[in-house]
Amino acid sequence: MSLKQRIPLLRWSVWRMAVGNRNILKTGQIGDGREAAAVDYVLKHARAGDIDDVLATIDRFAYEKSMLINVGDEKGALLDAAVRRADPKLALELGTYCGYGALRIARAAPSAKVYSVELAEANAVNARQIWAHAGVADRVTCVVGTIGDGGRTLDALAGEYGFSAGGLDFLFLDHDKDAYLPDLQSILDRGWLHTGSIVVADNVKVPGAPKYREYMRRQQGTLWNTVEHKAHVEYQTLVGDLVLESEYLG
């Protein structure tokens, strides 16, 4: 890994990302076209039908071209391990972005149905192209919406995709950090988790989800068993981050 790759402030794409940060919650994208460029790069350089090569190509783009805000390779390994421990038949991701996280879940759980909820239609279009190129479009589905929309997206997951009580084995939180706790509570209220379900939350330190972290600490040993994994913000080694892995105790 080069010095520019390890130290984010040496990378021009990071400065562009900081300038465009205000766009993320509105549009789901940085605003400089990097997400569409990442899709083009994958379609051009990754072998069709090869999940490993598609993931590696996205990582290469994020290191060498423009930094992306998906979970990344280092924290992605933590995600992979948690998915394998859960061995899910049904997995849900909140925050699709370019489709990277859902692709890692699909690779680690080849028999699972994976659903990813995404606020931005443009991100959904990008992710679907990447999933199709990787050969997993038959088992990875993007649902455009948000858990905090008054129940419409939750109703769609139940009515159109069969989410039901005790049926959700794995949940990955990688969207609006302020929504982690209320969205988890909404899913708990639906009763979709079962004893042994695993929830993984990215970026708990940076940008940070302090209310979610405090909730998991308060519920440790009663409702949840949580492990805090120390890592780094995606695609660099200077800024630390936390990934929380929580097993639901029911």
Short mmCIF file of C-alpha atoms in Angstrom, two decimals:
data_model
loop_
_atom_site.label_atom_id
_atom_site.label_comp_id
_atom_site.label_asym_id
_atom_site.label_seq_id
_atom_site.Cartn_x
_atom_site.Cartn_y
_atom_site.Cartn_z
CA MET A 1 0.00 0.00 0.00
CA SER A 2 1.43 3.35 -1.04
CA LEU A 3 1.77 6.39 1.21
CA LYS A 4 -1.15 8.07 -0.55
CA GLN A 5 -3.28 5.00 0.04
CA ARG A 6 -2.42 4.85 3.73
CA ILE A 7 -2.75 8.58 4.46
CA PRO A 8 -6.08 9.90 3.17
CA LEU A 9 -5.26 13.61 3.22
CA LEU A 10 -2.70 13.06 0.47
CA ARG A 11 -5.46 11.94 -1.88
CA TRP A 12 -7.33 14.50 -3.97
CA SER A 13 -10.44 12.30 -4.05
CA VAL A 14 -10.68 12.61 -0.26
CA TRP A 15 -10.69 16.41 -0.46
CA ARG A 16 -13.39 16.23 -3.15
CA MET A 17 -15.35 13.90 -0.89
CA ALA A 18 -15.11 16.36 2.01
CA VAL A 19 -16.37 19.19 -0.19
CA GLY A 20 -19.27 17.06 -1.39
CA ASN A 21 -20.08 15.56 2.01
CA ARG A 22 -23.27 17.60 2.32
CA ASN A 23 -24.63 15.74 -0.72
CA ILE A 24 -24.48 12.29 0.86
CA LEU A 25 -27.60 12.46 3.03
CA LYS A 26 -29.56 14.19 0.25
CA THR A 27 -28.50 12.16 -2.78
CA GLY A 28 -26.58 9.19 -1.39
CA GLN A 29 -23.59 10.14 -3.53
CA ILE A 30 -20.52 12.34 -3.15
CA GLY A 31 -21.54 14.50 -6.08
CA ASP A 32 -18.46 14.27 -8.30
CA GLY A 33 -19.48 11.22 -10.33
CA ARG A 34 -17.19 8.73 -8.61
CA GLU A 35 -19.96 6.18 -8.05
CA ALA A 36 -20.86 5.97 -11.76
CA ALA A 37 -17.14 5.90 -12.56
CA ALA A 38 -16.72 2.96 -10.18
CA VAL A 39 -19.43 1.04 -12.02
CA ASP A 40 -17.79 1.74 -15.38
CA TYR A 41 -14.44 0.63 -13.97
CA VAL A 42 -15.90 -2.65 -12.70
CA LEU A 43 -17.67 -3.41 -15.96
CA LYS A 44 -14.46 -2.75 -17.88
CA HIS A 45 -11.89 -4.42 -15.63
CA ALA A 46 -13.58 -7.16 -13.56
CA ARG A 47 -14.27 -10.65 -14.87
CA ALA A 48 -18.00 -11.21 -15.36
CA GLY A 49 -19.45 -13.77 -12.96
CA ASP A 50 -16.46 -13.62 -10.60
CA ILE A 51 -17.50 -12.16 -7.22
CA ASP A 52 -13.93 -12.16 -5.91
CA ASP A 53 -12.65 -10.22 -8.88
CA VAL A 54 -15.53 -7.73 -8.78
CA LEU A 55 -14.86 -6.99 -5.10
CA ALA A 56 -11.13 -6.71 -5.71
CA THR A 57 -11.77 -4.35 -8.61
CA ILE A 58 -13.96 -2.09 -6.48
CA ASP A 59 -11.22 -2.03 -3.84
CA ARG A 60 -8.64 -1.19 -6.47
CA PHE A 61 -10.78 1.68 -7.75
CA ALA A 62 -11.17 3.02 -4.20
CA TYR A 63 -7.43 2.90 -3.56
CA GLU A 64 -6.15 4.06 -6.94
CA LYS A 65 -8.92 6.23 -8.40
CA SER A 66 -11.45 7.72 -5.98
CA MET A 67 -12.14 6.76 -2.39
CA LEU A 68 -15.55 5.16 -1.84
CA ILE A 69 -17.65 5.10 1.32
CA ASN A 70 -18.55 1.40 1.31
CA VAL A 71 -17.26 -0.80 4.14
CA GLY A 72 -13.98 -1.53 2.33
CA ASP A 73 -11.55 -4.40 2.43
CA GLU A 74 -10.27 -4.25 6.02
CA LYS A 75 -13.66 -3.94 7.71
CA GLY A 76 -15.14 -6.11 4.98
CA ALA A 77 -13.18 -9.04 6.39
CA LEU A 78 -14.92 -8.48 9.73
CA LEU A 79 -18.25 -8.40 7.92
CA ASP A 80 -17.41 -11.64 6.11
CA ALA A 81 -16.58 -13.42 9.36
CA ALA A 82 -19.80 -12.26 11.02
CA VAL A 83 -21.86 -13.43 8.05
CA ARG A 84 -20.23 -16.83 8.16
CA ARG A 85 -20.98 -17.09 11.88
CA ALA A 86 -24.63 -16.20 11.25
CA ASP A 87 -24.89 -18.60 8.29
CA PRO A 88 -27.99 -16.70 7.13
CA LYS A 89 -30.78 -17.78 4.88
CA LEU A 90 -32.13 -14.21 4.92
CA ALA A 91 -29.93 -11.12 5.24
CA LEU A 92 -30.81 -7.42 5.20
CA GLU A 93 -28.49 -4.48 4.57
CA LEU A 94 -29.43 -0.86 5.20
CA GLY A 95 -27.42 1.40 2.88
CA THR A 96 -26.61 -0.08 -0.53
CA TYR A 97 -24.34 2.63 -1.97
CA CYS A 98 -22.53 0.87 -4.88
CA GLY A 99 -23.55 -2.63 -3.82
CA TYR A 100 -20.24 -3.64 -2.25
CA GLY A 101 -21.50 -4.65 1.21
CA ALA A 102 -24.34 -6.77 -0.14
CA LEU A 103 -21.89 -8.42 -2.53
CA ARG A 104 -19.64 -9.39 0.37
CA ILE A 105 -22.64 -10.80 2.23
CA ALA A 106 -23.69 -12.78 -0.84
CA ARG A 107 -20.19 -14.20 -1.22
CA ALA A 108 -19.92 -15.23 2.44
CA ALA A 109 -23.43 -16.75 2.45
CA PRO A 110 -23.97 -18.29 -0.99
CA SER A 111 -27.33 -19.83 -0.05
CA ALA A 112 -28.78 -16.62 1.40
CA LYS A 113 -31.30 -14.22 -0.04
CA VAL A 114 -29.87 -10.74 0.45
CA TYR A 115 -31.99 -7.58 0.48
CA SER A 116 -30.50 -4.09 0.58
CA VAL A 117 -32.52 -0.97 1.37
CA GLU A 118 -31.27 2.20 -0.33
CA LEU A 119 -32.65 5.74 -0.21
CA ALA A 120 -31.20 6.87 -3.57
CA GLU A 121 -32.50 5.43 -6.83
CA ALA A 122 -29.19 6.30 -8.54
CA ASN A 123 -27.31 4.09 -6.09
CA ALA A 124 -29.79 1.29 -6.65
CA VAL A 125 -29.19 1.48 -10.41
CA ASN A 126 -25.42 1.35 -9.90
CA ALA A 127 -25.56 -1.54 -7.45
CA ARG A 128 -27.80 -3.63 -9.68
CA GLN A 129 -25.31 -3.30 -12.53
CA ILE A 130 -22.47 -4.46 -10.31
CA TRP A 131 -24.48 -7.38 -8.92
CA ALA A 132 -25.46 -8.46 -12.40
CA HIS A 133 -21.83 -8.33 -13.52
CA ALA A 134 -20.83 -10.41 -10.49
CA GLY A 135 -23.51 -12.97 -11.29
CA VAL A 136 -25.58 -12.60 -8.12
CA ALA A 137 -28.58 -10.58 -9.35
CA ASP A 138 -30.82 -13.59 -8.79
CA ARG A 139 -30.25 -13.55 -5.02
CA VAL A 140 -29.44 -9.92 -4.18
CA THR A 141 -32.28 -7.38 -4.34
CA CYS A 142 -32.25 -3.62 -3.83
CA VAL A 143 -35.36 -2.08 -2.30
CA VAL A 144 -35.52 1.68 -2.78
CA GLY A 145 -36.79 3.32 0.39
CA THR A 146 -35.90 3.90 4.01
CA ILE A 147 -36.88 2.23 7.25
CA GLY A 148 -37.85 5.61 8.68
CA ASP A 149 -40.59 6.35 6.14
CA GLY A 150 -43.51 5.56 8.39
CA GLY A 151 -43.57 1.84 7.67
CA ARG A 152 -43.89 1.80 3.88
CA THR A 153 -40.53 0.11 3.26
CA LEU A 154 -41.01 -2.30 6.16
CA ASP A 155 -44.44 -3.18 4.78
CA ALA A 156 -42.89 -3.76 1.35
CA LEU A 157 -40.26 -6.08 2.81
CA ALA A 158 -43.01 -8.04 4.55
CA GLY A 159 -45.60 -8.03 1.81
CA GLU A 160 -43.46 -8.32 -1.31
CA TYR A 161 -40.39 -10.15 -0.06
CA GLY A 162 -41.70 -12.36 2.73
CA PHE A 163 -40.02 -10.88 5.80
CA SER A 164 -41.78 -12.31 8.84
CA ALA A 165 -41.42 -12.96 12.56
CA GLY A 166 -38.15 -14.64 13.43
CA GLY A 167 -37.05 -14.88 9.80
CA LEU A 168 -34.13 -12.44 9.66
CA ASP A 169 -30.77 -14.02 10.40
CA PHE A 170 -28.37 -11.17 9.62
CA LEU A 171 -28.60 -7.36 9.54
CA PHE A 172 -25.89 -4.97 8.32
CA LEU A 173 -26.19 -1.28 9.21
CA ASP A 174 -24.20 0.99 6.90
CA HIS A 175 -26.44 3.98 6.16
CA ASP A 176 -27.29 7.20 8.03
CA LYS A 177 -25.52 6.78 11.37
CA ASP A 178 -28.24 8.70 13.24
CA ALA A 179 -30.75 6.14 11.96
CA TYR A 180 -28.94 3.05 13.25
CA LEU A 181 -30.76 2.87 16.57
CA PRO A 182 -34.29 3.90 15.48
CA ASP A 183 -34.12 1.62 12.43
CA LEU A 184 -32.93 -1.31 14.54
CA GLN A 185 -35.77 -0.62 16.97
CA SER A 186 -38.27 -0.59 14.10
CA ILE A 187 -37.01 -4.01 12.98
CA LEU A 188 -37.19 -5.30 16.56
CA ASP A 189 -40.76 -4.02 16.81
CA ARG A 190 -41.63 -6.14 13.77
CA GLY A 191 -40.21 -9.20 15.53
CA TRP A 192 -38.08 -10.18 12.56
CA LEU A 193 -34.96 -11.09 14.54
CA HIS A 194 -34.59 -14.37 16.40
CA THR A 195 -32.30 -15.55 19.16
CA GLY A 196 -28.87 -15.83 17.55
CA SER A 197 -29.47 -13.26 14.80
CA ILE A 198 -26.41 -11.11 14.21
CA VAL A 199 -26.33 -7.36 13.60
CA VAL A 200 -23.18 -5.66 12.30
CA ALA A 201 -22.82 -1.87 12.37
CA ASP A 202 -20.11 -0.03 10.44
CA ASN A 203 -18.64 3.44 11.13
CA VAL A 204 -19.64 3.43 14.80
CA LYS A 205 -16.64 5.63 15.65
CA VAL A 206 -16.27 7.65 12.41
CA PRO A 207 -18.53 9.39 11.44
CA GLY A 208 -19.95 7.84 14.59
CA ALA A 209 -23.15 6.33 15.98
CA PRO A 210 -22.84 7.18 19.69
CA LYS A 211 -26.48 6.52 20.60
CA TYR A 212 -26.34 3.10 18.97
CA ARG A 213 -23.09 2.26 20.77
CA GLU A 214 -24.47 3.38 24.12
CA TYR A 215 -27.61 1.32 23.57
CA MET A 216 -25.56 -1.81 22.89
CA ARG A 217 -23.47 -1.16 25.99
CA ARG A 218 -26.58 -0.77 28.16
CA GLN A 219 -28.09 -3.98 26.78
CA GLN A 220 -24.90 -6.03 26.99
CA GLY A 221 -25.63 -9.49 28.39
CA THR A 222 -29.39 -8.96 28.56
CA LEU A 223 -30.76 -8.30 25.06
CA TRP A 224 -27.48 -8.31 23.12
CA ASN A 225 -23.98 -9.71 23.26
CA THR A 226 -21.73 -7.21 21.48
CA VAL A 227 -18.11 -7.32 20.39
CA GLU A 228 -16.42 -4.07 19.36
CA HIS A 229 -13.89 -4.61 16.57
CA LYS A 230 -11.21 -1.96 16.19
CA ALA A 231 -10.38 -1.14 12.58
CA HIS A 232 -9.82 1.85 10.32
CA VAL A 233 -12.04 4.06 8.23
CA GLU A 234 -12.29 2.52 4.78
CA TYR A 235 -9.35 2.54 2.39
CA GLN A 236 -6.70 4.11 4.64
CA THR A 237 -4.81 3.34 7.85
CA LEU A 238 -4.61 6.71 9.59
CA VAL A 239 -8.12 7.17 11.04
CA GLY A 240 -9.48 4.55 13.41
CA ASP A 241 -13.02 3.21 13.37
CA LEU A 242 -15.20 0.65 15.16
CA VAL A 243 -17.35 -2.15 13.79
CA LEU A 244 -19.88 -3.51 16.27
CA GLU A 245 -21.00 -7.13 15.98
CA SER A 246 -24.04 -7.89 18.14
CA GLU A 247 -25.76 -11.22 18.71
CA TYR A 248 -29.44 -10.96 19.61
CA LEU A 249 -30.21 -12.81 22.83
CA GLY A 250 -33.97 -12.57 22.45
#
